Short mmCIF file of N, CA and C in Angstrom, two decimals:
data_model
loop_
_atom_site.label_atom_id
_atom_site.label_comp_id
_atom_site.label_asym_id
_atom_site.label_seq_id
_atom_site.Cartn_x
_atom_site.Cartn_y
_atom_site.Cartn_z
N UNK I 74 7.75 -32.44 -68.61
CA UNK I 74 8.25 -31.64 -67.58
C UNK I 74 7.31 -31.12 -66.30
N UNK I 75 7.59 -31.53 -65.04
CA UNK I 75 6.64 -31.21 -64.07
C UNK I 75 7.11 -29.82 -63.38
N UNK I 76 6.32 -29.32 -62.74
CA UNK I 76 6.81 -28.07 -61.79
C UNK I 76 6.75 -28.40 -60.45
N UNK I 77 8.21 -28.03 -59.86
CA UNK I 77 8.39 -28.34 -58.50
C UNK I 77 8.57 -27.08 -57.72
N UNK I 78 7.70 -26.98 -56.63
CA UNK I 78 7.79 -25.78 -56.02
C UNK I 78 9.00 -25.90 -54.75
N UNK I 79 9.92 -24.97 -55.10
CA UNK I 79 11.01 -25.05 -53.95
C UNK I 79 10.51 -24.32 -52.93
N UNK I 80 11.02 -24.82 -51.74
CA UNK I 80 10.70 -24.32 -50.36
C UNK I 80 12.24 -24.10 -49.90
N UNK I 81 12.78 -22.87 -49.87
CA UNK I 81 14.08 -22.62 -49.31
C UNK I 81 14.31 -22.91 -47.79
N UNK I 82 13.02 -22.68 -47.19
CA UNK I 82 13.10 -22.89 -45.70
C UNK I 82 12.83 -24.38 -45.15
N UNK I 83 12.58 -25.16 -46.23
CA UNK I 83 12.42 -26.60 -45.83
C UNK I 83 13.38 -27.32 -45.03
N UNK I 84 14.66 -27.09 -44.95
CA UNK I 84 15.41 -27.71 -44.11
C UNK I 84 15.19 -27.19 -42.63
N UNK I 85 14.61 -26.06 -42.38
CA UNK I 85 14.41 -25.73 -41.10
C UNK I 85 13.17 -25.93 -40.32
N UNK I 86 12.21 -26.71 -41.15
CA UNK I 86 10.85 -27.20 -40.80
C UNK I 86 11.14 -28.05 -39.55
N UNK I 87 10.46 -28.09 -38.39
CA UNK I 87 10.74 -28.77 -37.37
C UNK I 87 11.89 -28.46 -36.30
N UNK I 88 12.71 -27.32 -36.79
CA UNK I 88 13.82 -26.73 -36.03
C UNK I 88 13.48 -26.52 -34.53
N UNK I 89 12.25 -25.94 -34.28
CA UNK I 89 11.77 -25.53 -32.93
C UNK I 89 11.57 -26.63 -31.89
N UNK I 90 11.28 -27.82 -32.70
CA UNK I 90 10.76 -29.02 -31.74
C UNK I 90 12.03 -29.76 -31.59
N UNK I 91 12.88 -29.69 -32.55
CA UNK I 91 14.27 -30.44 -32.40
C UNK I 91 14.93 -29.79 -31.22
N UNK I 92 15.16 -28.41 -31.20
CA UNK I 92 15.81 -27.89 -30.36
C UNK I 92 15.19 -28.09 -28.92
N UNK I 93 13.95 -27.98 -28.84
CA UNK I 93 13.19 -28.37 -27.64
C UNK I 93 13.68 -29.76 -27.02
N UNK I 94 13.72 -30.51 -27.84
CA UNK I 94 14.00 -31.99 -27.65
C UNK I 94 15.50 -31.97 -26.97
N UNK I 95 16.49 -31.38 -27.63
CA UNK I 95 17.90 -31.27 -27.13
C UNK I 95 18.01 -30.79 -25.96
N UNK I 96 17.24 -29.54 -25.61
CA UNK I 96 17.22 -28.90 -24.36
C UNK I 96 16.73 -29.71 -23.33
N UNK I 97 15.55 -30.65 -23.55
CA UNK I 97 15.06 -31.40 -22.65
C UNK I 97 15.66 -32.34 -22.14
N UNK I 98 16.53 -32.99 -23.38
CA UNK I 98 17.35 -34.22 -23.10
C UNK I 98 18.58 -33.81 -22.25
N UNK I 99 19.02 -32.48 -22.49
CA UNK I 99 20.35 -31.99 -21.77
C UNK I 99 20.00 -31.64 -20.68
N UNK I 100 18.95 -31.05 -20.33
CA UNK I 100 18.91 -30.23 -18.87
C UNK I 100 17.72 -30.96 -17.95
N UNK I 101 17.53 -32.09 -18.23
CA UNK I 101 16.40 -32.60 -17.13
C UNK I 101 16.88 -32.36 -15.65
N UNK I 102 15.92 -31.71 -15.08
CA UNK I 102 16.12 -31.35 -13.78
C UNK I 102 16.86 -30.05 -13.55
N UNK I 103 17.17 -29.45 -14.23
CA UNK I 103 17.90 -28.33 -14.32
C UNK I 103 17.26 -27.08 -14.14
N UNK I 104 15.93 -27.15 -14.05
CA UNK I 104 15.15 -25.89 -13.86
C UNK I 104 14.93 -25.31 -12.52
N UNK I 105 15.66 -25.59 -11.35
CA UNK I 105 15.57 -25.25 -10.22
C UNK I 105 15.87 -23.75 -9.92
N UNK I 106 16.82 -23.22 -10.87
CA UNK I 106 17.30 -21.90 -10.92
C UNK I 106 16.64 -20.97 -11.66
N UNK I 107 15.31 -21.39 -12.17
CA UNK I 107 14.57 -20.57 -12.94
C UNK I 107 13.73 -19.61 -12.10
N UNK I 108 13.70 -18.57 -12.36
CA UNK I 108 13.11 -17.38 -11.57
C UNK I 108 11.73 -17.28 -11.92
N UNK I 109 10.69 -17.44 -11.02
CA UNK I 109 9.27 -17.32 -10.97
C UNK I 109 8.93 -16.07 -10.98
N UNK I 110 7.93 -15.57 -11.88
CA UNK I 110 7.35 -14.37 -11.90
C UNK I 110 5.74 -14.53 -12.35
N UNK I 111 5.04 -14.85 -11.24
CA UNK I 111 3.51 -14.97 -11.57
C UNK I 111 3.01 -13.75 -12.44
N UNK I 112 1.96 -14.10 -13.37
CA UNK I 112 1.23 -12.98 -14.10
C UNK I 112 0.35 -12.26 -13.27
N UNK I 113 0.47 -10.90 -13.60
CA UNK I 113 -0.22 -10.03 -12.68
C UNK I 113 -1.07 -9.14 -13.66
N UNK I 114 -2.39 -8.93 -13.36
CA UNK I 114 -3.15 -7.94 -14.04
C UNK I 114 -3.62 -6.93 -13.09
N UNK I 115 -3.96 -5.66 -13.46
CA UNK I 115 -4.53 -4.45 -12.86
C UNK I 115 -5.37 -4.14 -13.39
N UNK I 116 -6.61 -3.98 -12.62
CA UNK I 116 -7.79 -3.57 -13.26
C UNK I 116 -8.41 -2.22 -12.54
N UNK I 117 -8.80 -1.13 -13.18
CA UNK I 117 -9.32 0.08 -12.54
C UNK I 117 -10.85 0.24 -12.58
N UNK I 118 -11.28 0.49 -11.27
CA UNK I 118 -12.80 0.75 -11.26
C UNK I 118 -13.04 2.03 -10.80
N UNK I 119 -14.38 2.48 -10.70
CA UNK I 119 -14.47 3.73 -10.34
C UNK I 119 -14.06 4.20 -8.96
N UNK I 120 -13.95 3.29 -8.21
CA UNK I 120 -13.58 3.49 -6.56
C UNK I 120 -12.45 2.90 -6.17
N UNK I 121 -11.78 1.80 -6.92
CA UNK I 121 -10.67 1.01 -6.59
C UNK I 121 -9.91 0.51 -7.72
N UNK I 122 -8.77 -0.07 -7.61
CA UNK I 122 -7.86 -0.73 -8.20
C UNK I 122 -8.02 -2.29 -7.78
N UNK I 123 -8.05 -3.15 -8.59
CA UNK I 123 -7.97 -4.46 -8.28
C UNK I 123 -6.67 -5.16 -9.11
N UNK I 124 -6.07 -5.91 -8.38
CA UNK I 124 -5.12 -6.71 -8.82
C UNK I 124 -5.07 -8.37 -8.72
N UNK I 125 -5.01 -8.78 -9.85
CA UNK I 125 -4.90 -10.23 -10.02
C UNK I 125 -3.59 -10.65 -10.17
N UNK I 126 -3.23 -11.90 -9.22
CA UNK I 126 -1.97 -12.57 -9.44
C UNK I 126 -2.02 -14.04 -9.36
N UNK I 127 -1.65 -14.73 -10.41
CA UNK I 127 -1.56 -16.09 -10.37
C UNK I 127 -0.80 -16.84 -9.25
N UNK I 128 -1.35 -17.51 -8.58
CA UNK I 128 -0.41 -18.17 -7.50
C UNK I 128 -0.80 -19.43 -7.11
N UNK I 129 -1.03 -20.37 -8.27
CA UNK I 129 -1.55 -21.70 -8.06
C UNK I 129 -0.46 -22.56 -7.12
N UNK I 130 -0.87 -23.10 -6.25
CA UNK I 130 -0.17 -24.03 -5.37
C UNK I 130 0.80 -23.35 -4.43
N UNK I 131 0.52 -22.18 -4.05
CA UNK I 131 0.92 -21.28 -2.99
C UNK I 131 0.00 -21.13 -1.97
N UNK I 132 0.73 -21.52 -0.83
CA UNK I 132 -0.35 -21.74 0.46
C UNK I 132 -0.59 -20.05 0.89
N UNK I 133 -1.53 -19.76 1.72
CA UNK I 133 -1.62 -18.47 2.26
C UNK I 133 -0.78 -18.01 2.98
N UNK I 134 -0.04 -18.82 3.84
CA UNK I 134 0.75 -18.52 4.85
C UNK I 134 2.31 -18.24 4.04
N UNK I 135 2.33 -18.60 2.87
CA UNK I 135 3.46 -18.30 2.07
C UNK I 135 3.62 -17.22 1.11
N UNK I 136 2.41 -16.25 1.47
CA UNK I 136 2.29 -15.14 0.72
C UNK I 136 2.43 -13.74 1.53
N UNK I 137 3.11 -12.85 1.22
CA UNK I 137 3.29 -11.76 2.03
C UNK I 137 2.92 -10.45 1.28
N UNK I 138 1.98 -9.68 1.42
CA UNK I 138 1.68 -8.49 0.84
C UNK I 138 1.88 -7.31 1.81
N UNK I 139 2.60 -6.31 1.57
CA UNK I 139 3.15 -5.29 2.21
C UNK I 139 2.95 -3.83 1.54
N UNK I 140 2.43 -2.74 2.07
CA UNK I 140 2.38 -1.47 1.53
C UNK I 140 3.33 -0.73 2.30
N UNK I 141 4.32 -0.27 1.58
CA UNK I 141 5.39 0.77 2.19
C UNK I 141 5.59 1.81 1.23
N UNK I 142 5.55 3.03 1.93
CA UNK I 142 5.73 4.19 0.94
C UNK I 142 5.40 4.22 -0.44
N UNK I 143 4.16 4.01 -0.66
CA UNK I 143 3.44 3.98 -1.87
C UNK I 143 3.91 2.83 -2.85
N UNK I 144 4.43 1.96 -2.17
CA UNK I 144 4.53 0.44 -3.14
C UNK I 144 3.81 -0.58 -2.51
N UNK I 145 3.32 -1.38 -3.42
CA UNK I 145 2.67 -2.56 -2.83
C UNK I 145 3.75 -3.64 -3.07
N UNK I 146 4.25 -4.46 -2.26
CA UNK I 146 5.06 -5.60 -2.51
C UNK I 146 4.46 -6.76 -2.25
N UNK I 147 4.47 -7.83 -3.19
CA UNK I 147 3.79 -8.90 -3.13
C UNK I 147 5.06 -10.11 -3.30
N UNK I 148 5.23 -10.96 -2.29
CA UNK I 148 6.29 -11.99 -2.33
C UNK I 148 5.69 -13.09 -1.78
N UNK I 149 6.25 -14.32 -2.31
CA UNK I 149 5.78 -15.62 -1.61
C UNK I 149 6.84 -16.62 -2.23
N UNK I 150 6.36 -17.80 -1.96
CA UNK I 150 7.21 -19.00 -2.47
C UNK I 150 6.25 -20.20 -2.78
N UNK I 151 6.58 -21.00 -3.41
CA UNK I 151 5.91 -22.41 -3.83
C UNK I 151 7.15 -23.32 -3.79
N UNK I 152 7.03 -24.47 -3.31
CA UNK I 152 7.96 -25.55 -3.17
C UNK I 152 7.15 -26.54 -3.84
N UNK I 153 7.79 -27.19 -4.79
CA UNK I 153 7.17 -28.50 -5.48
C UNK I 153 8.36 -29.56 -5.11
N UNK I 154 7.93 -30.52 -4.60
CA UNK I 154 8.63 -31.78 -4.17
C UNK I 154 8.90 -32.39 -5.30
N UNK I 155 10.32 -32.43 -5.49
CA UNK I 155 10.74 -33.37 -6.72
C UNK I 155 12.03 -34.07 -6.12
N UNK I 156 12.02 -35.38 -6.43
CA UNK I 156 13.29 -36.12 -6.10
C UNK I 156 13.67 -36.87 -7.42
N UNK I 157 14.94 -37.04 -7.50
CA UNK I 157 15.31 -37.50 -8.67
C UNK I 157 15.06 -38.88 -9.02
N UNK I 158 14.95 -39.61 -8.05
CA UNK I 158 14.35 -41.09 -8.14
C UNK I 158 13.50 -41.28 -6.91
N UNK I 159 12.26 -41.92 -7.14
CA UNK I 159 11.58 -42.52 -5.90
C UNK I 159 10.83 -43.74 -6.31
N UNK I 160 10.05 -44.29 -5.56
CA UNK I 160 9.40 -45.51 -5.96
C UNK I 160 8.44 -45.48 -7.07
N UNK I 161 7.77 -44.13 -7.16
CA UNK I 161 6.76 -44.03 -8.42
C UNK I 161 7.41 -43.87 -9.76
N UNK I 162 8.85 -43.63 -9.75
CA UNK I 162 9.46 -43.16 -11.06
C UNK I 162 10.33 -41.95 -10.89
N UNK I 163 10.99 -41.58 -11.98
CA UNK I 163 11.84 -40.58 -12.09
C UNK I 163 11.53 -39.30 -12.96
N UNK I 164 11.46 -38.22 -12.72
CA UNK I 164 11.09 -37.27 -13.61
C UNK I 164 12.17 -37.10 -14.82
N UNK I 165 11.40 -36.99 -16.02
CA UNK I 165 12.52 -36.81 -17.29
C UNK I 165 12.11 -35.57 -17.64
N UNK I 166 11.06 -34.69 -17.26
CA UNK I 166 10.90 -33.33 -17.63
C UNK I 166 10.03 -32.76 -16.61
N UNK I 167 10.24 -31.49 -16.38
CA UNK I 167 9.13 -30.77 -15.56
C UNK I 167 9.20 -29.26 -15.85
N UNK I 168 8.17 -28.64 -15.86
CA UNK I 168 8.05 -27.29 -16.33
C UNK I 168 7.50 -26.48 -15.39
N UNK I 169 7.04 -26.92 -14.30
CA UNK I 169 6.29 -26.24 -13.43
C UNK I 169 7.43 -25.48 -12.54
N UNK I 170 7.55 -24.40 -12.26
CA UNK I 170 8.71 -23.63 -11.76
C UNK I 170 8.14 -23.53 -10.12
N UNK I 171 9.12 -23.55 -9.38
CA UNK I 171 8.99 -23.48 -7.78
C UNK I 171 10.05 -22.62 -7.40
N UNK I 172 9.81 -22.04 -6.21
CA UNK I 172 11.05 -20.95 -5.70
C UNK I 172 10.13 -19.77 -5.21
N UNK I 173 11.02 -18.73 -5.07
CA UNK I 173 10.37 -17.48 -4.74
C UNK I 173 9.94 -16.55 -5.60
N UNK I 174 9.20 -15.61 -5.45
CA UNK I 174 8.81 -14.61 -6.29
C UNK I 174 8.66 -13.26 -5.62
N UNK I 175 8.70 -12.24 -6.33
CA UNK I 175 8.52 -10.68 -5.71
C UNK I 175 7.89 -9.96 -6.71
N UNK I 176 6.79 -9.09 -6.60
CA UNK I 176 6.26 -8.25 -7.53
C UNK I 176 6.10 -7.18 -6.86
N UNK I 177 6.25 -5.88 -7.35
CA UNK I 177 6.03 -4.47 -6.77
C UNK I 177 5.25 -3.64 -7.73
N UNK I 178 4.17 -2.79 -7.13
CA UNK I 178 3.27 -2.13 -7.89
C UNK I 178 3.35 -0.79 -7.13
N UNK I 179 3.55 0.21 -7.84
CA UNK I 179 3.36 1.45 -7.57
C UNK I 179 2.02 1.87 -7.41
N UNK I 180 1.49 2.45 -6.12
CA UNK I 180 0.18 2.61 -5.90
C UNK I 180 0.17 4.35 -6.04
N UNK I 181 -1.26 4.74 -6.26
CA UNK I 181 -1.54 6.07 -6.31
C UNK I 181 -1.24 6.92 -4.97
N UNK I 182 -0.89 7.95 -5.13
CA UNK I 182 -0.51 8.73 -3.84
C UNK I 182 -1.61 8.47 -2.82
N UNK I 183 -1.38 8.85 -1.55
CA UNK I 183 -2.28 8.85 -0.46
C UNK I 183 -2.91 7.64 -0.18
N UNK I 184 -2.47 6.37 -0.75
CA UNK I 184 -2.88 5.05 -0.39
C UNK I 184 -2.39 4.59 0.93
N UNK I 185 -3.29 4.10 1.86
CA UNK I 185 -2.94 3.52 3.13
C UNK I 185 -3.15 2.27 3.33
N UNK I 186 -2.51 1.68 4.43
CA UNK I 186 -2.79 0.21 4.63
C UNK I 186 -4.21 0.02 4.88
N UNK I 187 -5.23 0.98 5.41
CA UNK I 187 -6.47 0.66 5.55
C UNK I 187 -7.43 0.51 4.27
N UNK I 188 -6.64 0.95 3.15
CA UNK I 188 -7.41 0.84 1.94
C UNK I 188 -7.19 -0.40 1.25
N UNK I 189 -6.49 -1.37 1.73
CA UNK I 189 -5.85 -2.38 0.68
C UNK I 189 -6.53 -3.71 1.63
N UNK I 190 -7.00 -4.69 0.80
CA UNK I 190 -7.53 -6.05 1.23
C UNK I 190 -7.02 -7.09 0.20
N UNK I 191 -6.77 -8.22 0.90
CA UNK I 191 -6.32 -9.33 -0.16
C UNK I 191 -6.86 -10.58 0.11
N UNK I 192 -6.89 -11.36 -0.69
CA UNK I 192 -7.75 -12.75 -0.49
C UNK I 192 -7.32 -13.64 -1.57
N UNK I 193 -7.00 -15.03 -1.50
CA UNK I 193 -6.67 -16.11 -2.36
C UNK I 193 -8.02 -16.89 -2.39
N UNK I 194 -8.20 -17.27 -3.89
CA UNK I 194 -9.28 -18.22 -4.16
C UNK I 194 -9.00 -18.59 -5.53
N UNK I 195 -8.95 -20.09 -5.70
CA UNK I 195 -8.64 -20.82 -6.80
C UNK I 195 -7.49 -20.57 -7.49
N UNK I 196 -6.45 -20.35 -6.53
CA UNK I 196 -5.00 -19.94 -7.19
C UNK I 196 -4.93 -18.81 -7.69
N UNK I 197 -5.88 -17.88 -7.47
CA UNK I 197 -5.72 -16.30 -7.78
C UNK I 197 -5.57 -15.62 -6.57
N UNK I 198 -4.62 -14.79 -6.35
CA UNK I 198 -4.46 -13.72 -5.45
C UNK I 198 -5.12 -12.51 -5.93
N UNK I 199 -6.24 -12.01 -5.13
CA UNK I 199 -6.96 -10.61 -5.55
C UNK I 199 -6.79 -9.70 -4.56
N UNK I 200 -6.03 -8.52 -4.95
CA UNK I 200 -5.69 -7.59 -4.11
C UNK I 200 -6.59 -6.29 -4.37
N UNK I 201 -7.43 -5.86 -3.52
CA UNK I 201 -8.29 -4.66 -3.89
C UNK I 201 -7.83 -3.30 -2.97
N UNK I 202 -7.41 -2.37 -3.84
CA UNK I 202 -6.98 -1.10 -3.26
C UNK I 202 -7.90 0.08 -3.43
N UNK I 203 -8.65 0.62 -2.52
CA UNK I 203 -9.57 1.67 -2.66
C UNK I 203 -8.67 2.82 -3.11
N UNK I 204 -9.42 3.58 -3.89
CA UNK I 204 -8.95 4.68 -4.28
C UNK I 204 -9.14 6.00 -3.34
N UNK I 205 -7.91 6.68 -3.22
CA UNK I 205 -8.10 7.72 -2.23
C UNK I 205 -9.09 8.82 -2.63
N UNK I 206 -9.68 9.37 -1.85
CA UNK I 206 -10.57 10.44 -2.18
C UNK I 206 -9.74 11.70 -2.78
N UNK I 207 -10.20 12.22 -3.64
CA UNK I 207 -9.59 13.60 -4.33
C UNK I 207 -9.38 14.49 -3.37
N UNK I 208 -8.37 14.91 -3.44
CA UNK I 208 -7.94 16.17 -2.54
C UNK I 208 -7.88 17.37 -3.41
N UNK I 209 -8.96 18.25 -3.07
CA UNK I 209 -9.06 19.39 -3.80
C UNK I 209 -8.27 20.57 -3.34
N UNK I 210 -7.87 21.40 -4.05
CA UNK I 210 -7.20 22.68 -3.69
C UNK I 210 -7.96 23.51 -2.54
N UNK I 211 -7.60 23.94 -1.62
CA UNK I 211 -8.36 24.73 -0.75
C UNK I 211 -7.95 26.13 -0.72
N UNK I 212 -8.83 26.91 -0.95
CA UNK I 212 -8.53 28.44 -0.88
C UNK I 212 -8.52 28.89 0.45
N UNK I 213 -7.47 29.54 0.73
CA UNK I 213 -6.96 30.20 2.12
C UNK I 213 -7.40 31.63 2.15
N UNK I 214 -8.22 32.24 3.09
CA UNK I 214 -8.49 33.53 3.08
C UNK I 214 -7.07 34.35 3.56
N UNK I 215 -7.03 35.50 2.98
CA UNK I 215 -5.97 36.14 3.59
C UNK I 215 -6.49 37.26 4.50
N UNK I 216 -6.16 37.53 5.79
CA UNK I 216 -6.88 38.64 6.47
C UNK I 216 -5.71 39.77 6.39
N UNK I 217 -6.38 41.03 6.80
CA UNK I 217 -5.48 42.19 6.96
C UNK I 217 -5.11 42.39 8.45
#
């Protein structure tokens, strides 16, 4: 008599791959309505905050950075040209998301537009926000 190890989960092996295949087969080209949300990192330094936002394929003129009432709003768009059929072939699957995006970051109090700079390099938007100088309490002398 031989010992056989039973795997009750065996029938589910490969299920994620099968579901992915079904979805790709069923929804070719249907990702136009996917909302794009670029990854964002915030790093604190002694004198500033630095925000990195992944924006590959986005042109500088398609990025808008505004500071309004203590909120930094970053918006933009990326348009990838896709036609259902062209002379080079037809898309059967695509995962690169295009469209508009918006991210909002609450800034520390007293930040002004003079304290913010932005630049894009190698598909990464870097926004530097200088920390405001600390406002210390001021003692007011009372006169008689």
